[in-house]
Amino acid sequence: MLRASGKDTEIGKNVRLLVVEDNAVNRKVAVAHLRRLGYTEIDTAVNGRVAVEMVQEKDGGYSVVFMDIAMPVMDGLEATQCIRRLHGRAKLVPIIALTASVSQRDQDK
């Protein structure tokens, strides 16, 4: 079960996920995996700037954000920092980093 707003939530019910990924194939694969796990409310964003705007609009409406690290316009690290500076419930959304990078430096970030 995914925890949302401090309560256990059935998969697919009252759970909205955001997948932030600039690569269209990776975005489709991530969404397909989440759907197979039973999640039905999945939004996508193509870069960090769009993700920040979407999180701000939903003000806490996302249960989890899956954030790619390396993206054009605004990368995932900067987007995460912007989300943490938001007001209200939006700044508390859990953010899980997605990256193909295996370097220790990138993992430490």
PDB file of N, CA and C in Angstrom:
ATOM      1  N   MET A   1       0.838  -1.192   0.000  1.00  0.00           N
ATOM      2  CA  MET A   1       0.000   0.000   0.000  1.00  0.00           C
ATOM      3  C   MET A   1       0.874   1.244   0.000  1.00  0.00           C
ATOM      4  N   LEU A   2       0.378   2.272  -0.587  1.00  0.00           N
ATOM      5  CA  LEU A   2       1.058   3.546  -0.641  1.00  0.00           C
ATOM      6  C   LEU A   2       0.466   4.431   0.448  1.00  0.00           C
ATOM      7  N   ARG A   3       1.318   5.111   1.171  1.00  0.00           N
ATOM      8  CA  ARG A   3       0.811   6.012   2.196  1.00  0.00           C
ATOM      9  C   ARG A   3       0.569   7.384   1.580  1.00  0.00           C
ATOM     10  N   ALA A   4      -0.608   7.891   1.787  1.00  0.00           N
ATOM     11  CA  ALA A   4      -0.953   9.217   1.272  1.00  0.00           C
ATOM     12  C   ALA A   4      -1.688   9.973   2.364  1.00  0.00           C
ATOM     13  N   SER A   5      -1.258  11.161   2.650  1.00  0.00           N
ATOM     14  CA  SER A   5      -1.892  11.999   3.673  1.00  0.00           C
ATOM     15  C   SER A   5      -1.969  11.293   5.023  1.00  0.00           C
ATOM     16  N   GLY A   6      -0.953  10.468   5.316  1.00  0.00           N
ATOM     17  CA  GLY A   6      -0.910   9.831   6.625  1.00  0.00           C
ATOM     18  C   GLY A   6      -1.815   8.632   6.776  1.00  0.00           C
ATOM     19  N   LYS A   7      -2.472   8.201   5.732  1.00  0.00           N
ATOM     20  CA  LYS A   7      -3.389   7.066   5.805  1.00  0.00           C
ATOM     21  C   LYS A   7      -2.969   6.028   4.779  1.00  0.00           C
ATOM     22  N   ASP A   8      -3.179   4.753   5.098  1.00  0.00           N
ATOM     23  CA  ASP A   8      -2.968   3.725   4.092  1.00  0.00           C
ATOM     24  C   ASP A   8      -4.032   3.897   3.032  1.00  0.00           C
ATOM     25  N   THR A   9      -3.636   3.804   1.795  1.00  0.00           N
ATOM     26  CA  THR A   9      -4.548   4.015   0.676  1.00  0.00           C
ATOM     27  C   THR A   9      -4.483   2.810  -0.238  1.00  0.00           C
ATOM     28  N   GLU A  10      -5.636   2.287  -0.628  1.00  0.00           N
ATOM     29  CA  GLU A  10      -5.650   1.188  -1.578  1.00  0.00           C
ATOM     30  C   GLU A  10      -5.043   1.643  -2.883  1.00  0.00           C
ATOM     31  N   ILE A  11      -4.262   0.748  -3.476  1.00  0.00           N
ATOM     32  CA  ILE A  11      -3.657   1.077  -4.761  1.00  0.00           C
ATOM     33  C   ILE A  11      -4.755   1.435  -5.753  1.00  0.00           C
ATOM     34  N   GLY A  12      -4.552   2.553  -6.445  1.00  0.00           N
ATOM     35  CA  GLY A  12      -5.486   2.962  -7.475  1.00  0.00           C
ATOM     36  C   GLY A  12      -6.637   3.815  -6.969  1.00  0.00           C
ATOM     37  N   LYS A  13      -6.826   3.882  -5.659  1.00  0.00           N
ATOM     38  CA  LYS A  13      -7.923   4.681  -5.116  1.00  0.00           C
ATOM     39  C   LYS A  13      -7.360   5.877  -4.369  1.00  0.00           C
ATOM     40  N   ASN A  14      -7.783   7.053  -4.765  1.00  0.00           N
ATOM     41  CA  ASN A  14      -7.344   8.296  -4.133  1.00  0.00           C
ATOM     42  C   ASN A  14      -5.835   8.475  -4.165  1.00  0.00           C
ATOM     43  N   VAL A  15      -5.180   7.860  -5.134  1.00  0.00           N
ATOM     44  CA  VAL A  15      -3.740   7.999  -5.275  1.00  0.00           C
ATOM     45  C   VAL A  15      -3.463   8.594  -6.652  1.00  0.00           C
ATOM     46  N   ARG A  16      -2.818   9.738  -6.670  1.00  0.00           N
ATOM     47  CA  ARG A  16      -2.451  10.369  -7.941  1.00  0.00           C
ATOM     48  C   ARG A  16      -0.933  10.466  -7.964  1.00  0.00           C
ATOM     49  N   LEU A  17      -0.349   9.956  -9.035  1.00  0.00           N
ATOM     50  CA  LEU A  17       1.094   9.946  -9.192  1.00  0.00           C
ATOM     51  C   LEU A  17       1.497  10.900 -10.310  1.00  0.00           C
ATOM     52  N   LEU A  18       2.707  11.428 -10.202  1.00  0.00           N
ATOM     53  CA  LEU A  18       3.264  12.273 -11.253  1.00  0.00           C
ATOM     54  C   LEU A  18       4.597  11.671 -11.673  1.00  0.00           C
ATOM     55  N   VAL A  19       4.723  11.371 -12.959  1.00  0.00           N
ATOM     56  CA  VAL A  19       5.965  10.869 -13.536  1.00  0.00           C
ATOM     57  C   VAL A  19       6.574  12.001 -14.348  1.00  0.00           C
ATOM     58  N   VAL A  20       7.793  12.400 -13.975  1.00  0.00           N
ATOM     59  CA  VAL A  20       8.473  13.503 -14.647  1.00  0.00           C
ATOM     60  C   VAL A  20       9.670  12.921 -15.393  1.00  0.00           C
ATOM     61  N   GLU A  21       9.589  12.922 -16.707  1.00  0.00           N
ATOM     62  CA  GLU A  21      10.605  12.283 -17.543  1.00  0.00           C
ATOM     63  C   GLU A  21      10.577  12.924 -18.916  1.00  0.00           C
ATOM     64  N   ASP A  22      11.734  13.369 -19.400  1.00  0.00           N
ATOM     65  CA  ASP A  22      11.776  14.026 -20.699  1.00  0.00           C
ATOM     66  C   ASP A  22      11.780  13.041 -21.865  1.00  0.00           C
ATOM     67  N   ASN A  23      12.237  11.831 -21.651  1.00  0.00           N
ATOM     68  CA  ASN A  23      12.296  10.832 -22.719  1.00  0.00           C
ATOM     69  C   ASN A  23      10.942  10.142 -22.850  1.00  0.00           C
ATOM     70  N   ALA A  24      10.340  10.245 -24.036  1.00  0.00           N
ATOM     71  CA  ALA A  24       8.985   9.719 -24.241  1.00  0.00           C
ATOM     72  C   ALA A  24       8.902   8.207 -24.005  1.00  0.00           C
ATOM     73  N   VAL A  25       9.897   7.463 -24.445  1.00  0.00           N
ATOM     74  CA  VAL A  25       9.873   6.005 -24.251  1.00  0.00           C
ATOM     75  C   VAL A  25       9.961   5.668 -22.771  1.00  0.00           C
ATOM     76  N   ASN A  26      10.877   6.306 -22.054  1.00  0.00           N
ATOM     77  CA  ASN A  26      11.006   6.053 -20.616  1.00  0.00           C
ATOM     78  C   ASN A  26       9.730   6.425 -19.865  1.00  0.00           C
ATOM     79  N   ARG A  27       9.109   7.520 -20.301  1.00  0.00           N
ATOM     80  CA  ARG A  27       7.866   7.964 -19.671  1.00  0.00           C
ATOM     81  C   ARG A  27       6.777   6.908 -19.866  1.00  0.00           C
ATOM     82  N   LYS A  28       6.655   6.386 -21.080  1.00  0.00           N
ATOM     83  CA  LYS A  28       5.642   5.361 -21.362  1.00  0.00           C
ATOM     84  C   LYS A  28       5.912   4.083 -20.577  1.00  0.00           C
ATOM     85  N   VAL A  29       7.173   3.689 -20.476  1.00  0.00           N
ATOM     86  CA  VAL A  29       7.526   2.476 -19.723  1.00  0.00           C
ATOM     87  C   VAL A  29       7.176   2.651 -18.243  1.00  0.00           C
ATOM     88  N   ALA A  30       7.523   3.792 -17.672  1.00  0.00           N
ATOM     89  CA  ALA A  30       7.228   4.039 -16.260  1.00  0.00           C
ATOM     90  C   ALA A  30       5.725   4.000 -15.999  1.00  0.00           C
ATOM     91  N   VAL A  31       4.961   4.659 -16.851  1.00  0.00           N
ATOM     92  CA  VAL A  31       3.502   4.676 -16.689  1.00  0.00           C
ATOM     93  C   VAL A  31       2.942   3.264 -16.834  1.00  0.00           C
ATOM     94  N   ALA A  32       3.437   2.504 -17.798  1.00  0.00           N
ATOM     95  CA  ALA A  32       2.955   1.129 -17.999  1.00  0.00           C
ATOM     96  C   ALA A  32       3.226   0.266 -16.770  1.00  0.00           C
ATOM     97  N   HIS A  33       4.402   0.397 -16.181  1.00  0.00           N
ATOM     98  CA  HIS A  33       4.718  -0.367 -14.968  1.00  0.00           C
ATOM     99  C   HIS A  33       3.797   0.019 -13.817  1.00  0.00           C
ATOM    100  N   LEU A  34       3.560   1.295 -13.653  1.00  0.00           N
ATOM    101  CA  LEU A  34       2.688   1.744 -12.566  1.00  0.00           C
ATOM    102  C   LEU A  34       1.251   1.264 -12.783  1.00  0.00           C
ATOM    103  N   ARG A  35       0.797   1.284 -14.008  1.00  0.00           N
ATOM    104  CA  ARG A  35      -0.560   0.782 -14.306  1.00  0.00           C
ATOM    105  C   ARG A  35      -0.663  -0.716 -14.002  1.00  0.00           C
ATOM    106  N   ARG A  36       0.384  -1.481 -14.338  1.00  0.00           N
ATOM    107  CA  ARG A  36       0.379  -2.913 -14.024  1.00  0.00           C
ATOM    108  C   ARG A  36       0.318  -3.155 -12.519  1.00  0.00           C
ATOM    109  N   LEU A  37       0.843  -2.217 -11.757  1.00  0.00           N
ATOM    110  CA  LEU A  37       0.786  -2.331 -10.296  1.00  0.00           C
ATOM    111  C   LEU A  37      -0.578  -1.915  -9.736  1.00  0.00           C
ATOM    112  N   GLY A  38      -1.443  -1.399 -10.601  1.00  0.00           N
ATOM    113  CA  GLY A  38      -2.796  -1.059 -10.179  1.00  0.00           C
ATOM    114  C   GLY A  38      -3.088   0.417 -10.031  1.00  0.00           C
ATOM    115  N   TYR A  39      -2.107   1.273 -10.309  1.00  0.00           N
ATOM    116  CA  TYR A  39      -2.345   2.716 -10.212  1.00  0.00           C
ATOM    117  C   TYR A  39      -3.044   3.202 -11.471  1.00  0.00           C
ATOM    118  N   THR A  40      -4.047   4.028 -11.297  1.00  0.00           N
ATOM    119  CA  THR A  40      -4.826   4.482 -12.447  1.00  0.00           C
ATOM    120  C   THR A  40      -4.723   5.988 -12.680  1.00  0.00           C
ATOM    121  N   GLU A  41      -4.456   6.751 -11.660  1.00  0.00           N
ATOM    122  CA  GLU A  41      -4.382   8.213 -11.774  1.00  0.00           C
ATOM    123  C   GLU A  41      -2.917   8.620 -11.880  1.00  0.00           C
ATOM    124  N   ILE A  42      -2.422   8.696 -13.111  1.00  0.00           N
ATOM    125  CA  ILE A  42      -1.010   9.001 -13.347  1.00  0.00           C
ATOM    126  C   ILE A  42      -0.924  10.169 -14.313  1.00  0.00           C
ATOM    127  N   ASP A  43      -0.312  11.250 -13.856  1.00  0.00           N
ATOM    128  CA  ASP A  43      -0.047  12.395 -14.714  1.00  0.00           C
ATOM    129  C   ASP A  43       1.424  12.341 -15.123  1.00  0.00           C
ATOM    130  N   THR A  44       1.756  13.023 -16.209  1.00  0.00           N
ATOM    131  CA  THR A  44       3.140  13.075 -16.653  1.00  0.00           C
ATOM    132  C   THR A  44       3.547  14.507 -16.946  1.00  0.00           C
ATOM    133  N   ALA A  45       4.849  14.747 -16.799  1.00  0.00           N
ATOM    134  CA  ALA A  45       5.436  16.042 -17.143  1.00  0.00           C
ATOM    135  C   ALA A  45       6.738  15.785 -17.899  1.00  0.00           C
ATOM    136  N   VAL A  46       7.062  16.674 -18.832  1.00  0.00           N
ATOM    137  CA  VAL A  46       8.232  16.463 -19.686  1.00  0.00           C
ATOM    138  C   VAL A  46       9.498  17.151 -19.183  1.00  0.00           C
ATOM    139  N   ASN A  47       9.382  17.959 -18.137  1.00  0.00           N
ATOM    140  CA  ASN A  47      10.570  18.576 -17.535  1.00  0.00           C
ATOM    141  C   ASN A  47      10.219  19.088 -16.140  1.00  0.00           C
ATOM    142  N   GLY A  48      11.242  19.512 -15.427  1.00  0.00           N
ATOM    143  CA  GLY A  48      11.058  19.956 -14.052  1.00  0.00           C
ATOM    144  C   GLY A  48      10.179  21.181 -13.898  1.00  0.00           C
ATOM    145  N   ARG A  49      10.280  22.107 -14.827  1.00  0.00           N
ATOM    146  CA  ARG A  49       9.460  23.333 -14.729  1.00  0.00           C
ATOM    147  C   ARG A  49       7.975  22.999 -14.803  1.00  0.00           C
ATOM    148  N   VAL A  50       7.619  22.126 -15.748  1.00  0.00           N
ATOM    149  CA  VAL A  50       6.218  21.699 -15.868  1.00  0.00           C
ATOM    150  C   VAL A  50       5.796  20.966 -14.594  1.00  0.00           C
ATOM    151  N   ALA A  51       6.671  20.144 -14.049  1.00  0.00           N
ATOM    152  CA  ALA A  51       6.357  19.394 -12.827  1.00  0.00           C
ATOM    153  C   ALA A  51       6.079  20.333 -11.657  1.00  0.00           C
ATOM    154  N   VAL A  52       6.898  21.356 -11.493  1.00  0.00           N
ATOM    155  CA  VAL A  52       6.695  22.315 -10.402  1.00  0.00           C
ATOM    156  C   VAL A  52       5.325  22.974 -10.543  1.00  0.00           C
ATOM    157  N   GLU A  53       4.994  23.383 -11.755  1.00  0.00           N
ATOM    158  CA  GLU A  53       3.689  24.010 -11.990  1.00  0.00           C
ATOM    159  C   GLU A  53       2.547  23.048 -11.662  1.00  0.00           C
ATOM    160  N   MET A  54       2.696  21.780 -12.059  1.00  0.00           N
ATOM    161  CA  MET A  54       1.632  20.802 -11.809  1.00  0.00           C
ATOM    162  C   MET A  54       1.468  20.524 -10.321  1.00  0.00           C
ATOM    163  N   VAL A  55       2.585  20.396  -9.606  1.00  0.00           N
ATOM    164  CA  VAL A  55       2.519  20.153  -8.160  1.00  0.00           C
ATOM    165  C   VAL A  55       1.888  21.353  -7.463  1.00  0.00           C
ATOM    166  N   GLN A  56       2.252  22.540  -7.889  1.00  0.00           N
ATOM    167  CA  GLN A  56       1.690  23.757  -7.299  1.00  0.00           C
ATOM    168  C   GLN A  56       0.186  23.831  -7.549  1.00  0.00           C
ATOM    169  N   GLU A  57      -0.240  23.507  -8.760  1.00  0.00           N
ATOM    170  CA  GLU A  57      -1.674  23.517  -9.093  1.00  0.00           C
ATOM    171  C   GLU A  57      -2.464  22.542  -8.232  1.00  0.00           C
ATOM    172  N   LYS A  58      -1.897  21.359  -8.023  1.00  0.00           N
ATOM    173  CA  LYS A  58      -2.603  20.313  -7.264  1.00  0.00           C
ATOM    174  C   LYS A  58      -2.509  20.529  -5.757  1.00  0.00           C
ATOM    175  N   ASP A  59      -1.591  21.359  -5.285  1.00  0.00           N
ATOM    176  CA  ASP A  59      -1.376  21.662  -3.865  1.00  0.00           C
ATOM    177  C   ASP A  59      -1.570  20.441  -2.966  1.00  0.00           C
ATOM    178  N   GLY A  60      -0.683  19.500  -3.091  1.00  0.00           N
ATOM    179  CA  GLY A  60      -0.749  18.326  -2.234  1.00  0.00           C
ATOM    180  C   GLY A  60      -1.571  17.199  -2.809  1.00  0.00           C
ATOM    181  N   GLY A  61      -2.019  17.363  -4.037  1.00  0.00           N
ATOM    182  CA  GLY A  61      -2.863  16.353  -4.652  1.00  0.00           C
ATOM    183  C   GLY A  61      -2.118  15.135  -5.168  1.00  0.00           C
ATOM    184  N   TYR A  62      -0.780  15.199  -5.185  1.00  0.00           N
ATOM    185  CA  TYR A  62      -0.001  14.036  -5.623  1.00  0.00           C
ATOM    186  C   TYR A  62       0.450  13.238  -4.407  1.00  0.00           C
ATOM    187  N   SER A  63       0.330  11.931  -4.513  1.00  0.00           N
ATOM    188  CA  SER A  63       0.796  11.051  -3.448  1.00  0.00           C
ATOM    189  C   SER A  63       2.297  10.842  -3.547  1.00  0.00           C
ATOM    190  N   VAL A  64       2.814  10.796  -4.772  1.00  0.00           N
ATOM    191  CA  VAL A  64       4.245  10.613  -5.031  1.00  0.00           C
ATOM    192  C   VAL A  64       4.591  11.244  -6.370  1.00  0.00           C
ATOM    193  N   VAL A  65       5.791  11.820  -6.439  1.00  0.00           N
ATOM    194  CA  VAL A  65       6.343  12.302  -7.701  1.00  0.00           C
ATOM    195  C   VAL A  65       7.579  11.459  -8.006  1.00  0.00           C
ATOM    196  N   PHE A  66       7.610  10.874  -9.195  1.00  0.00           N
ATOM    197  CA  PHE A  66       8.783  10.153  -9.683  1.00  0.00           C
ATOM    198  C   PHE A  66       9.513  11.123 -10.602  1.00  0.00           C
ATOM    199  N   MET A  67      10.718  11.554 -10.195  1.00  0.00           N
ATOM    200  CA  MET A  67      11.402  12.665 -10.856  1.00  0.00           C
ATOM    201  C   MET A  67      12.703  12.218 -11.507  1.00  0.00           C
ATOM    202  N   ASP A  68      12.768  12.357 -12.833  1.00  0.00           N
ATOM    203  CA  ASP A  68      14.029  12.145 -13.544  1.00  0.00           C
ATOM    204  C   ASP A  68      15.001  13.230 -13.087  1.00  0.00           C
ATOM    205  N   ILE A  69      16.268  12.913 -13.088  1.00  0.00           N
ATOM    206  CA  ILE A  69      17.259  13.883 -12.636  1.00  0.00           C
ATOM    207  C   ILE A  69      17.758  14.755 -13.783  1.00  0.00           C
ATOM    208  N   ALA A  70      18.121  14.143 -14.902  1.00  0.00           N
ATOM    209  CA  ALA A  70      18.702  14.879 -16.034  1.00  0.00           C
ATOM    210  C   ALA A  70      17.624  15.186 -17.071  1.00  0.00           C
ATOM    211  N   MET A  71      17.221  16.455 -17.110  1.00  0.00           N
ATOM    212  CA  MET A  71      16.199  16.901 -18.070  1.00  0.00           C
ATOM    213  C   MET A  71      16.538  18.292 -18.560  1.00  0.00           C
ATOM    214  N   PRO A  72      16.074  18.639 -19.761  1.00  0.00           N
ATOM    215  CA  PRO A  72      16.258  20.016 -20.240  1.00  0.00           C
ATOM    216  C   PRO A  72      15.284  20.963 -19.530  1.00  0.00           C
ATOM    217  N   VAL A  73      15.462  22.220 -19.733  1.00  0.00           N
ATOM    218  CA  VAL A  73      14.644  23.313 -19.184  1.00  0.00           C
ATOM    219  C   VAL A  73      14.882  23.454 -17.682  1.00  0.00           C
ATOM    220  N   MET A  74      14.513  22.434 -16.893  1.00  0.00           N
ATOM    221  CA  MET A  74      14.797  22.424 -15.448  1.00  0.00           C
ATOM    222  C   MET A  74      15.021  20.972 -15.048  1.00  0.00           C
ATOM    223  N   ASP A  75      16.194  20.694 -14.466  1.00  0.00           N
ATOM    224  CA  ASP A  75      16.481  19.310 -14.093  1.00  0.00           C
ATOM    225  C   ASP A  75      15.731  18.919 -12.817  1.00  0.00           C
ATOM    226  N   GLY A  76      15.776  17.653 -12.502  1.00  0.00           N
ATOM    227  CA  GLY A  76      15.028  17.129 -11.369  1.00  0.00           C
ATOM    228  C   GLY A  76      15.477  17.657 -10.016  1.00  0.00           C
ATOM    229  N   LEU A  77      16.784  17.921  -9.867  1.00  0.00           N
ATOM    230  CA  LEU A  77      17.277  18.452  -8.596  1.00  0.00           C
ATOM    231  C   LEU A  77      16.744  19.860  -8.348  1.00  0.00           C
ATOM    232  N   GLU A  78      16.811  20.705  -9.370  1.00  0.00           N
ATOM    233  CA  GLU A  78      16.293  22.069  -9.237  1.00  0.00           C
ATOM    234  C   GLU A  78      14.778  22.051  -9.021  1.00  0.00           C
ATOM    235  N   ALA A  79      14.081  21.184  -9.751  1.00  0.00           N
ATOM    236  CA  ALA A  79      12.630  21.083  -9.589  1.00  0.00           C
ATOM    237  C   ALA A  79      12.270  20.647  -8.173  1.00  0.00           C
ATOM    238  N   THR A  80      13.026  19.701  -7.632  1.00  0.00           N
ATOM    239  CA  THR A  80      12.776  19.248  -6.261  1.00  0.00           C
ATOM    240  C   THR A  80      12.967  20.398  -5.279  1.00  0.00           C
ATOM    241  N   GLN A  81      14.025  21.181  -5.462  1.00  0.00           N
ATOM    242  CA  GLN A  81      14.258  22.334  -4.587  1.00  0.00           C
ATOM    243  C   GLN A  81      13.108  23.340  -4.692  1.00  0.00           C
ATOM    244  N   CYS A  82      12.617  23.575  -5.889  1.00  0.00           N
ATOM    245  CA  CYS A  82      11.492  24.505  -6.080  1.00  0.00           C
ATOM    246  C   CYS A  82      10.235  23.976  -5.388  1.00  0.00           C
ATOM    247  N   ILE A  83       9.980  22.695  -5.515  1.00  0.00           N
ATOM    248  CA  ILE A  83       8.793  22.100  -4.876  1.00  0.00           C
ATOM    249  C   ILE A  83       8.900  22.226  -3.364  1.00  0.00           C
ATOM    250  N   ARG A  84      10.080  22.019  -2.817  1.00  0.00           N
ATOM    251  CA  ARG A  84      10.259  22.116  -1.359  1.00  0.00           C
ATOM    252  C   ARG A  84      10.062  23.545  -0.857  1.00  0.00           C
ATOM    253  N   ARG A  85      10.203  24.532  -1.729  1.00  0.00           N
ATOM    254  CA  ARG A  85       9.996  25.941  -1.337  1.00  0.00           C
ATOM    255  C   ARG A  85       8.542  26.386  -1.478  1.00  0.00           C
ATOM    256  N   LEU A  86       7.688  25.532  -2.056  1.00  0.00           N
ATOM    257  CA  LEU A  86       6.272  25.888  -2.215  1.00  0.00           C
ATOM    258  C   LEU A  86       5.600  25.997  -0.855  1.00  0.00           C
ATOM    259  N   HIS A  87       4.454  26.630  -0.849  1.00  0.00           N
ATOM    260  CA  HIS A  87       3.666  26.746   0.380  1.00  0.00           C
ATOM    261  C   HIS A  87       2.588  25.677   0.388  1.00  0.00           C
ATOM    262  N   GLY A  88       2.026  25.416   1.537  1.00  0.00           N
ATOM    263  CA  GLY A  88       0.922  24.462   1.634  1.00  0.00           C
ATOM    264  C   GLY A  88       1.397  23.023   1.593  1.00  0.00           C
ATOM    265  N   ARG A  89       0.479  22.139   1.280  1.00  0.00           N
ATOM    266  CA  ARG A  89       0.769  20.703   1.272  1.00  0.00           C
ATOM    267  C   ARG A  89       1.662  20.280   0.118  1.00  0.00           C
ATOM    268  N   ALA A  90       1.728  21.074  -0.937  1.00  0.00           N
ATOM    269  CA  ALA A  90       2.509  20.714  -2.119  1.00  0.00           C
ATOM    270  C   ALA A  90       3.972  20.461  -1.774  1.00  0.00           C
ATOM    271  N   LYS A  91       4.516  21.232  -0.832  1.00  0.00           N
ATOM    272  CA  LYS A  91       5.939  21.093  -0.512  1.00  0.00           C
ATOM    273  C   LYS A  91       6.258  19.790   0.217  1.00  0.00           C
ATOM    274  N   LEU A  92       5.243  19.059   0.653  1.00  0.00           N
ATOM    275  CA  LEU A  92       5.452  17.837   1.420  1.00  0.00           C
ATOM    276  C   LEU A  92       5.366  16.560   0.594  1.00  0.00           C
ATOM    277  N   VAL A  93       5.055  16.664  -0.691  1.00  0.00           N
ATOM    278  CA  VAL A  93       4.885  15.480  -1.523  1.00  0.00           C
ATOM    279  C   VAL A  93       6.197  14.689  -1.576  1.00  0.00           C
ATOM    280  N   PRO A  94       6.138  13.370  -1.385  1.00  0.00           N
ATOM    281  CA  PRO A  94       7.354  12.556  -1.519  1.00  0.00           C
ATOM    282  C   PRO A  94       7.841  12.576  -2.965  1.00  0.00           C
ATOM    283  N   ILE A  95       9.151  12.723  -3.145  1.00  0.00           N
ATOM    284  CA  ILE A  95       9.745  12.750  -4.472  1.00  0.00           C
ATOM    285  C   ILE A  95      10.791  11.646  -4.546  1.00  0.00           C
ATOM    286  N   ILE A  96      10.625  10.771  -5.529  1.00  0.00           N
ATOM    287  CA  ILE A  96      11.551   9.666  -5.733  1.00  0.00           C
ATOM    288  C   ILE A  96      12.354   9.955  -6.994  1.00  0.00           C
ATOM    289  N   ALA A  97      13.674   9.983  -6.848  1.00  0.00           N
ATOM    290  CA  ALA A  97      14.546  10.285  -7.988  1.00  0.00           C
ATOM    291  C   ALA A  97      14.647   9.093  -8.923  1.00  0.00           C
ATOM    292  N   LEU A  98      14.600   9.394 -10.217  1.00  0.00           N
ATOM    293  CA  LEU A  98      14.827   8.393 -11.259  1.00  0.00           C
ATOM    294  C   LEU A  98      16.053   8.824 -12.039  1.00  0.00           C
ATOM    295  N   THR A  99      17.003   7.922 -12.191  1.00  0.00           N
ATOM    296  CA  THR A  99      18.192   8.256 -12.966  1.00  0.00           C
ATOM    297  C   THR A  99      18.853   7.002 -13.494  1.00  0.00           C
ATOM    298  N   ALA A 100      19.459   7.130 -14.640  1.00  0.00           N
ATOM    299  CA  ALA A 100      20.239   6.032 -15.208  1.00  0.00           C
ATOM    300  C   ALA A 100      21.698   6.171 -14.810  1.00  0.00           C
ATOM    301  N   SER A 101      22.031   7.263 -14.155  1.00  0.00           N
ATOM    302  CA  SER A 101      23.417   7.517 -13.767  1.00  0.00           C
ATOM    303  C   SER A 101      23.834   6.599 -12.623  1.00  0.00           C
ATOM    304  N   VAL A 102      25.027   6.073 -12.743  1.00  0.00           N
ATOM    305  CA  VAL A 102      25.524   5.189 -11.698  1.00  0.00           C
ATOM    306  C   VAL A 102      26.693   5.799 -10.942  1.00  0.00           C
ATOM    307  N   SER A 103      27.039   7.029 -11.259  1.00  0.00           N
ATOM    308  CA  SER A 103      28.181   7.645 -10.587  1.00  0.00           C
ATOM    309  C   SER A 103      27.828   7.955  -9.129  1.00  0.00           C
ATOM    310  N   GLN A 104      28.785   7.801  -8.264  1.00  0.00           N
ATOM    311  CA  GLN A 104      28.591   8.065  -6.831  1.00  0.00           C
ATOM    312  C   GLN A 104      28.236   9.528  -6.606  1.00  0.00           C
ATOM    313  N   ARG A 105      28.838  10.418  -7.383  1.00  0.00           N
ATOM    314  CA  ARG A 105      28.566  11.858  -7.251  1.00  0.00           C
ATOM    315  C   ARG A 105      27.085  12.153  -7.502  1.00  0.00           C
ATOM    316  N   ASP A 106      26.532  11.572  -8.589  1.00  0.00           N
ATOM    317  CA  ASP A 106      25.129  11.792  -8.896  1.00  0.00           C
ATOM    318  C   ASP A 106      24.228  11.153  -7.844  1.00  0.00           C
ATOM    319  N   GLN A 107      24.593   9.987  -7.358  1.00  0.00           N
ATOM    320  CA  GLN A 107      23.795   9.341  -6.329  1.00  0.00           C
ATOM    321  C   GLN A 107      23.793  10.162  -5.040  1.00  0.00           C
ATOM    322  N   ASP A 108      24.923  10.775  -4.704  1.00  0.00           N
ATOM    323  CA  ASP A 108      24.990  11.596  -3.494  1.00  0.00           C
ATOM    324  C   ASP A 108      24.093  12.827  -3.595  1.00  0.00           C
ATOM    325  N   LYS A 109      23.991  13.392  -4.804  1.00  0.00           N
ATOM    326  CA  LYS A 109      23.113  14.561  -4.991  1.00  0.00           C
ATOM    327  C   LYS A 109      21.689  14.173  -4.669  1.00  0.00           C
TER     328      LYS A 109
END
